[in-house]
mmCIF file of C-alpha atoms in Angstrom:
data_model
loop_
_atom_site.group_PDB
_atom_site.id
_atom_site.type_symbol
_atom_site.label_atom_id
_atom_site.label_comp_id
_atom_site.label_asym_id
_atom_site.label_seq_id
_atom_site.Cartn_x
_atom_site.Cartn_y
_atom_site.Cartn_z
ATOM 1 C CA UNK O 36 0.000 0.000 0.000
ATOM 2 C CA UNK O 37 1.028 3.216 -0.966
ATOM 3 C CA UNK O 38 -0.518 6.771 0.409
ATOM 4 C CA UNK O 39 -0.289 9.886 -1.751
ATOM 5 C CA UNK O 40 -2.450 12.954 -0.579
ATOM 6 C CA UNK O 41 -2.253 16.875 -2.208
ATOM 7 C CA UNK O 42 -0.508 19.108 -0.336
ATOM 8 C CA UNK O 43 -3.066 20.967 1.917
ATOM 9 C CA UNK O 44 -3.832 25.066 1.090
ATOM 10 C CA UNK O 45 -4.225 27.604 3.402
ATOM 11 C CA UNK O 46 -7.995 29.956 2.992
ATOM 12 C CA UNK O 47 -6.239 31.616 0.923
ATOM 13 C CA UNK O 48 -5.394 28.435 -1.682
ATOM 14 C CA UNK O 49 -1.215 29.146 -0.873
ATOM 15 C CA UNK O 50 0.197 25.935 -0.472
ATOM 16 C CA UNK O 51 0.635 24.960 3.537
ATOM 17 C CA UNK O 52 4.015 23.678 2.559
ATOM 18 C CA UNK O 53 4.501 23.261 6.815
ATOM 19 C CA UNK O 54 1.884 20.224 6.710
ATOM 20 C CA UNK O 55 4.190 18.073 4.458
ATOM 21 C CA UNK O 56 6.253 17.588 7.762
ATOM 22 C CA UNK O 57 3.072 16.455 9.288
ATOM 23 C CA UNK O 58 2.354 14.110 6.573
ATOM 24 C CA UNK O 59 5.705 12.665 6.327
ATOM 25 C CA UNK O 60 5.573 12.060 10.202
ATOM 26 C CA UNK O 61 2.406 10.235 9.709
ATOM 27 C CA UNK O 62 3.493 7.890 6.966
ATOM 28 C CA UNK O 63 2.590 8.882 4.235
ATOM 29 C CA UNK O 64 4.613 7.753 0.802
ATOM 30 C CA UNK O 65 4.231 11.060 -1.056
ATOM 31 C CA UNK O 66 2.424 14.436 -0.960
ATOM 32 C CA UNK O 67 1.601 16.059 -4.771
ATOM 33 C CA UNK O 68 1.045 19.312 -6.457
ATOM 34 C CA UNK O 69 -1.027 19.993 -9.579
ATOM 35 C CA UNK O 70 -0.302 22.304 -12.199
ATOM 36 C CA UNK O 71 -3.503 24.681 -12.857
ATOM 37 C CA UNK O 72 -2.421 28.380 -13.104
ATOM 38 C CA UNK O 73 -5.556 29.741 -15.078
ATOM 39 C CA UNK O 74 -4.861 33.792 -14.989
ATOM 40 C CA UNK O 75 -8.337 34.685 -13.900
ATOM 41 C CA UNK O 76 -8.222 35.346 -10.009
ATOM 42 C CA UNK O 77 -8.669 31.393 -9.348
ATOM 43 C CA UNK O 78 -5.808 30.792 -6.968
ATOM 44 C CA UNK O 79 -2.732 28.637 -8.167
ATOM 45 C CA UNK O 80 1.027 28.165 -7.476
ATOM 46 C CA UNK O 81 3.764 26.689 -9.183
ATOM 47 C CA UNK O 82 4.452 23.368 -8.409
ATOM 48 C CA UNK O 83 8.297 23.057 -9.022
ATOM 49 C CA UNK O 84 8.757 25.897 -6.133
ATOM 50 C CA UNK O 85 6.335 25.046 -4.191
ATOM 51 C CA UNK O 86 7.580 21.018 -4.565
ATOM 52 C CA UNK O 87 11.003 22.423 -3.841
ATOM 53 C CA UNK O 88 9.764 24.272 -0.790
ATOM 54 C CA UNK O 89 8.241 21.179 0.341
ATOM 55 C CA UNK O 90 11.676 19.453 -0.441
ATOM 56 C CA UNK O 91 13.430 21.590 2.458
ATOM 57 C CA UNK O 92 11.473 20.884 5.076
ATOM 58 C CA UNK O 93 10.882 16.856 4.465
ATOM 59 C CA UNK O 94 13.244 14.346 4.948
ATOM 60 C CA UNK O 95 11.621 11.197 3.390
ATOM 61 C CA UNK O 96 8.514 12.011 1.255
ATOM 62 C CA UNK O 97 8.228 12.033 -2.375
ATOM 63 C CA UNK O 98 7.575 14.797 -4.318
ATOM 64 C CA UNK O 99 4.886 14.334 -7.180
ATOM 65 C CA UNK O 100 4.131 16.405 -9.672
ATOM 66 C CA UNK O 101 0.603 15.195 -10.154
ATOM 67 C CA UNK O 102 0.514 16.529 -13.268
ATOM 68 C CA UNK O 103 2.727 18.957 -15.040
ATOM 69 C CA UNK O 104 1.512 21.046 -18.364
ATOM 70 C CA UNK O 105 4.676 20.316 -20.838
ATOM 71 C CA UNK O 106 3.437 22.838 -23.345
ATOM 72 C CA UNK O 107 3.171 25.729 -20.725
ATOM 73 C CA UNK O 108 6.795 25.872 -20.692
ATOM 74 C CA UNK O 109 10.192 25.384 -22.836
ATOM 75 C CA UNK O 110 11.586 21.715 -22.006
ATOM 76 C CA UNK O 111 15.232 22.895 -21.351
ATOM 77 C CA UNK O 112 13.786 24.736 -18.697
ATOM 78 C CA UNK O 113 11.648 22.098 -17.063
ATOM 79 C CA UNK O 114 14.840 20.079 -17.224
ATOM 80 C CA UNK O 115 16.500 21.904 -15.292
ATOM 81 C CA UNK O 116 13.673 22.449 -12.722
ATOM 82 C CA UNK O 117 13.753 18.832 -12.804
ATOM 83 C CA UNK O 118 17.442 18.484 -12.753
ATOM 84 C CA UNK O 119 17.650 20.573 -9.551
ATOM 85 C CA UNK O 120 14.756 19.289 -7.154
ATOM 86 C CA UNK O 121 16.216 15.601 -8.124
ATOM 87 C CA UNK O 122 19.646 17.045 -6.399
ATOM 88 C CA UNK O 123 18.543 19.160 -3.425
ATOM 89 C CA UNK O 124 15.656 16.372 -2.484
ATOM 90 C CA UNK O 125 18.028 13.615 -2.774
ATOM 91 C CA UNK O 126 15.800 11.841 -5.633
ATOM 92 C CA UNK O 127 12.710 12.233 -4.334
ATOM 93 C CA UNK O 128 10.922 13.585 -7.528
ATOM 94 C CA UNK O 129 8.052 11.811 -9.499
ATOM 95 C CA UNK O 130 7.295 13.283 -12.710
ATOM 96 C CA UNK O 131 3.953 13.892 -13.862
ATOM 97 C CA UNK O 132 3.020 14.969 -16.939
ATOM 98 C CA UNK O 133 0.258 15.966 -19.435
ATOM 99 C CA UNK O 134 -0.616 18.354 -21.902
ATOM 100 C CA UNK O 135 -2.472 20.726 -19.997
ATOM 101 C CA UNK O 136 -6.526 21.236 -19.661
ATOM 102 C CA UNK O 137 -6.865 25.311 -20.023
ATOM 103 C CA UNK O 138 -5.579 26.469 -23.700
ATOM 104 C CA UNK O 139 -7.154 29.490 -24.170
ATOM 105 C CA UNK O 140 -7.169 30.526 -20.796
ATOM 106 C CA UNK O 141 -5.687 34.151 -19.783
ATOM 107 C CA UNK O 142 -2.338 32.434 -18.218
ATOM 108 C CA UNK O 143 -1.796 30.302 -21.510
ATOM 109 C CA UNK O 144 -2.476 33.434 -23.590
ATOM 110 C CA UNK O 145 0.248 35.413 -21.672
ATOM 111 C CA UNK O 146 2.965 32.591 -21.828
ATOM 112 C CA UNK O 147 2.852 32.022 -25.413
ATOM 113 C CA UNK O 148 1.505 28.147 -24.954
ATOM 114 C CA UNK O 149 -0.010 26.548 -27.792
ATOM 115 C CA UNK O 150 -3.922 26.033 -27.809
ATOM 116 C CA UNK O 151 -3.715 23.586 -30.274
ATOM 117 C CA UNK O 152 -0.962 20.499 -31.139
ATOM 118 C CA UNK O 153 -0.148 19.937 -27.710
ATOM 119 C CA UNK O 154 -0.089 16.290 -28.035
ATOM 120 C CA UNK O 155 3.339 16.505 -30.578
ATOM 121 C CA UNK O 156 4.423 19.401 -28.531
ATOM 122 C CA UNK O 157 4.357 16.820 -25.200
ATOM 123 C CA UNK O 158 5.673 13.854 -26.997
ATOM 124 C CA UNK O 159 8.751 16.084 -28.334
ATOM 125 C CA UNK O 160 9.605 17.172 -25.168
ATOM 126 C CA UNK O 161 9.479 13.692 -23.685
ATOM 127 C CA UNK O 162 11.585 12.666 -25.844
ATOM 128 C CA UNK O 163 14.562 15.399 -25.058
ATOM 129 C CA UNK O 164 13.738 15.364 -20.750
ATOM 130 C CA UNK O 165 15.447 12.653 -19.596
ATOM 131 C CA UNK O 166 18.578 12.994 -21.804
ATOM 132 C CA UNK O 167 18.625 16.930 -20.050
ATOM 133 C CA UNK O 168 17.781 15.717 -16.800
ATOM 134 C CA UNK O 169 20.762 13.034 -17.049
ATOM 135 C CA UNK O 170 23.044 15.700 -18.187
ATOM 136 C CA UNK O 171 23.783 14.464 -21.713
ATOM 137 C CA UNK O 172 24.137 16.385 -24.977
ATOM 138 C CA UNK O 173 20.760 16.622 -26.394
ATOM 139 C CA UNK O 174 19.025 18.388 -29.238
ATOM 140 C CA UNK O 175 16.498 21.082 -28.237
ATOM 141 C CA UNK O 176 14.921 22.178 -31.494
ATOM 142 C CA UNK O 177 17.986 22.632 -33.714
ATOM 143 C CA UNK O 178 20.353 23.364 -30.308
ATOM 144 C CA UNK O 179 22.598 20.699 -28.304
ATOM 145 C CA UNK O 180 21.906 21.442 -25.290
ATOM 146 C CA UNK O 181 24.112 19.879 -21.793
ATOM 147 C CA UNK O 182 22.572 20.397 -18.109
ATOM 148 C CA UNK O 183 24.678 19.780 -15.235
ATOM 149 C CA UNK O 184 25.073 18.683 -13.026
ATOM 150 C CA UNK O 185 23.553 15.705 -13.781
ATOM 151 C CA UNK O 186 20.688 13.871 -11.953
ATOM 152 C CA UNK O 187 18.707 10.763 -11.424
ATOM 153 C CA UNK O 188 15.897 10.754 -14.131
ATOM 154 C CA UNK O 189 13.130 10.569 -12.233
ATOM 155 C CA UNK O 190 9.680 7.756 -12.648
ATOM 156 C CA UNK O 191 8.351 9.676 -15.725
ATOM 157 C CA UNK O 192 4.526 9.205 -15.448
ATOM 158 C CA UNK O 193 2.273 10.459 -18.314
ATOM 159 C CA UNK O 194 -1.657 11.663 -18.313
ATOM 160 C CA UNK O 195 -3.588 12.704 -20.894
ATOM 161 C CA UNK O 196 -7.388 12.051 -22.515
ATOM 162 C CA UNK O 197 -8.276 10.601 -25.145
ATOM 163 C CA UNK O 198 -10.298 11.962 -28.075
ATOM 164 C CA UNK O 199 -9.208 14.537 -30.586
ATOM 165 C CA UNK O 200 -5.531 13.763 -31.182
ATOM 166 C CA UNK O 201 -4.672 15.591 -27.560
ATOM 167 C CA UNK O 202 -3.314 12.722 -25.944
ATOM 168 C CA UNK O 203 0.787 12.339 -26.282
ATOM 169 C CA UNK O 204 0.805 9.253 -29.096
ATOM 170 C CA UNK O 205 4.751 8.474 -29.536
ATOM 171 C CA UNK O 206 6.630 9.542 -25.966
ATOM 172 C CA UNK O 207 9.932 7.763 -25.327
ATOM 173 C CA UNK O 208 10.073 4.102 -24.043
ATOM 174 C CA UNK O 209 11.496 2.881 -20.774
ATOM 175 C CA UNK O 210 10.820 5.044 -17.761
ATOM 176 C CA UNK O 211 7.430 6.121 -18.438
ATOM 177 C CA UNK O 212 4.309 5.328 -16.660
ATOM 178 C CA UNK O 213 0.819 6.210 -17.424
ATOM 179 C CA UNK O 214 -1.363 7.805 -14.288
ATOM 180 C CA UNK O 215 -2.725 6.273 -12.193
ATOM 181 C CA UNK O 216 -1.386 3.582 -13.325
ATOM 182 C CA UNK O 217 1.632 0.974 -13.593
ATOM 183 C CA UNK O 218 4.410 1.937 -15.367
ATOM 184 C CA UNK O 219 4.193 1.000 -19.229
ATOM 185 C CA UNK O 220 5.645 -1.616 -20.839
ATOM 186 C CA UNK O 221 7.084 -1.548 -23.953
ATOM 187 C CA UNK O 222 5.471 -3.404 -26.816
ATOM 188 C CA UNK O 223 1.972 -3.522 -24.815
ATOM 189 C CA UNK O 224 -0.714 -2.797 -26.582
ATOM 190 C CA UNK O 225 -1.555 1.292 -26.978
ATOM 191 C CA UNK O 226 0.790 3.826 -25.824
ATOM 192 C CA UNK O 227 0.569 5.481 -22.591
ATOM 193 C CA UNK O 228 -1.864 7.847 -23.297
ATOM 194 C CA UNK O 229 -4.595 5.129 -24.341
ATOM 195 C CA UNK O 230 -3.634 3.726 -20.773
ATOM 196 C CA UNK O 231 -4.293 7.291 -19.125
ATOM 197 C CA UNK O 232 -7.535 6.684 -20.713
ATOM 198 C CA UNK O 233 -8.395 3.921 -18.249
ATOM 199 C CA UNK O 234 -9.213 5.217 -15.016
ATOM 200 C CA UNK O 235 -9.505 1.857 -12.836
ATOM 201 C CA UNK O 236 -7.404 2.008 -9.794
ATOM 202 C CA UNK O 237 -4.441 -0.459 -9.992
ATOM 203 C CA UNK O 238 -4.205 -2.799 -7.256
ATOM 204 C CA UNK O 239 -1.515 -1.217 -4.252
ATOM 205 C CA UNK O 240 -2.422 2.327 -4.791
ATOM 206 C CA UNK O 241 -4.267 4.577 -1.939
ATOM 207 C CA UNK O 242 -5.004 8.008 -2.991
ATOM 208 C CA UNK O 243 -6.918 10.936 -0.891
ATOM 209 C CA UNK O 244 -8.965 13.219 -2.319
ATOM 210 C CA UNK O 245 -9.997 11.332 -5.392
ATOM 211 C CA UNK O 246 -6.282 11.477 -6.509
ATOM 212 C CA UNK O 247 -5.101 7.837 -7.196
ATOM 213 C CA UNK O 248 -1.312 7.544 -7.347
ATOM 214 C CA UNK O 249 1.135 5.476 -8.923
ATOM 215 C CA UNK O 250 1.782 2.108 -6.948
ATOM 216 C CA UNK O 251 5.960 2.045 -8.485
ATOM 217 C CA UNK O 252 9.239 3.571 -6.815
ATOM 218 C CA UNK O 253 8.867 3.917 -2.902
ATOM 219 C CA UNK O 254 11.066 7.110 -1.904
#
């Protein structure tokens, strides 16, 4: 059995980053931290600081990003988010990711993120993360690019929906899971998005708050 929970918010919605030492005290596996910044009023942090905030005052619990918008943000940069909270958490991260649910929204709008072709956008930049995260050369567009220092790639779990093309359809193999559920294999049958598509809770996983969470790598 593995428990996951959200990280509690304050009245306010601001992440109570203090209750992840109460969590971790009480057992629990991992605390997560979703990724919905919408740019009209509706509260919403970012969940690489506020997962690194978490990081410095926990010890043991993992730190899941339950999930992360790829196309909100340039993939050399989430690498090295990535990249950093994997080396001042001690390799605690678990990756999350998904093509995000608000194009169109004000935030979106401001950032530049595509409304549409999100899906190729996602699978492109799974296919550069964990060579960045890992510190290797690796083509960003037509750039080599070489983080350091290097770090653990983290469990690399994917989300999406299917219907319309939006899910990520060709994502690289081997370290890549599909939420909730057990890590993919390669040559199943469908990629991991069609498995993101099936919402029955694998056996092993506890989640609260109607957030199931993946059963794999104990931190």
């Amino acid at each position: 059995m593995r428990l996951t929970t959200s990280l509690p918010t304050d009245d306010r919605g601001v992440p109570d980053v203090a209750k992840a030492r109460h969590l971790e005290q009480l057992g629990y596996d991992a605390v997560g931290m979703a990724d919905v910044i919408v740019g009209d009023g509706t509260p919403g942090a970012d969940p690489a600081l506020t997962l690194a905030a978490t990081a410095a005052v926990t010890d043991r619990i993992g730190l899941e990003f339950g999930v992360l918008s790829l196309p909100l943000r340039p993939v050399a940069w989430v690498a090295s988010q990535i990249q950093t909270l994997q080396q001042l958490s001690g390799g605690r991260v678990v990756l999350g990711v998904g093509i995000g649910g608000f194009p169109g929204s004000p935030f979106w709008r401001a950032v530049g993120a595509p409304a549409t072709g999100r899906g190729r956008w996602t699978d492109t930049a799974l296919r550069a993360l964990p060579g960045l995260i890992a510190g290797r050369p690796t083509l960003v567009g037509e750039t080599e690019v070489t983080l350091g220092p290097a770090a653990a790639v983290p469990p690399i779990l994917v989300g999406g929906k299917l219907g319309g093309g939006h899910a990520p359809r060709d994502p690289v193999r081997g370290r890549l899971g599909a939420l909730p559920h057990h890590p993919v294999r390669p040559g199943g049958q469908g990629g991991p998005a069609a498995r993101a598509g099936r919402r029955a809770r694998p056996p092993g996983a506890a989640g609260l708050g109607g957030r199931p969470r993946h059963p794999g790598r104990r931190p």
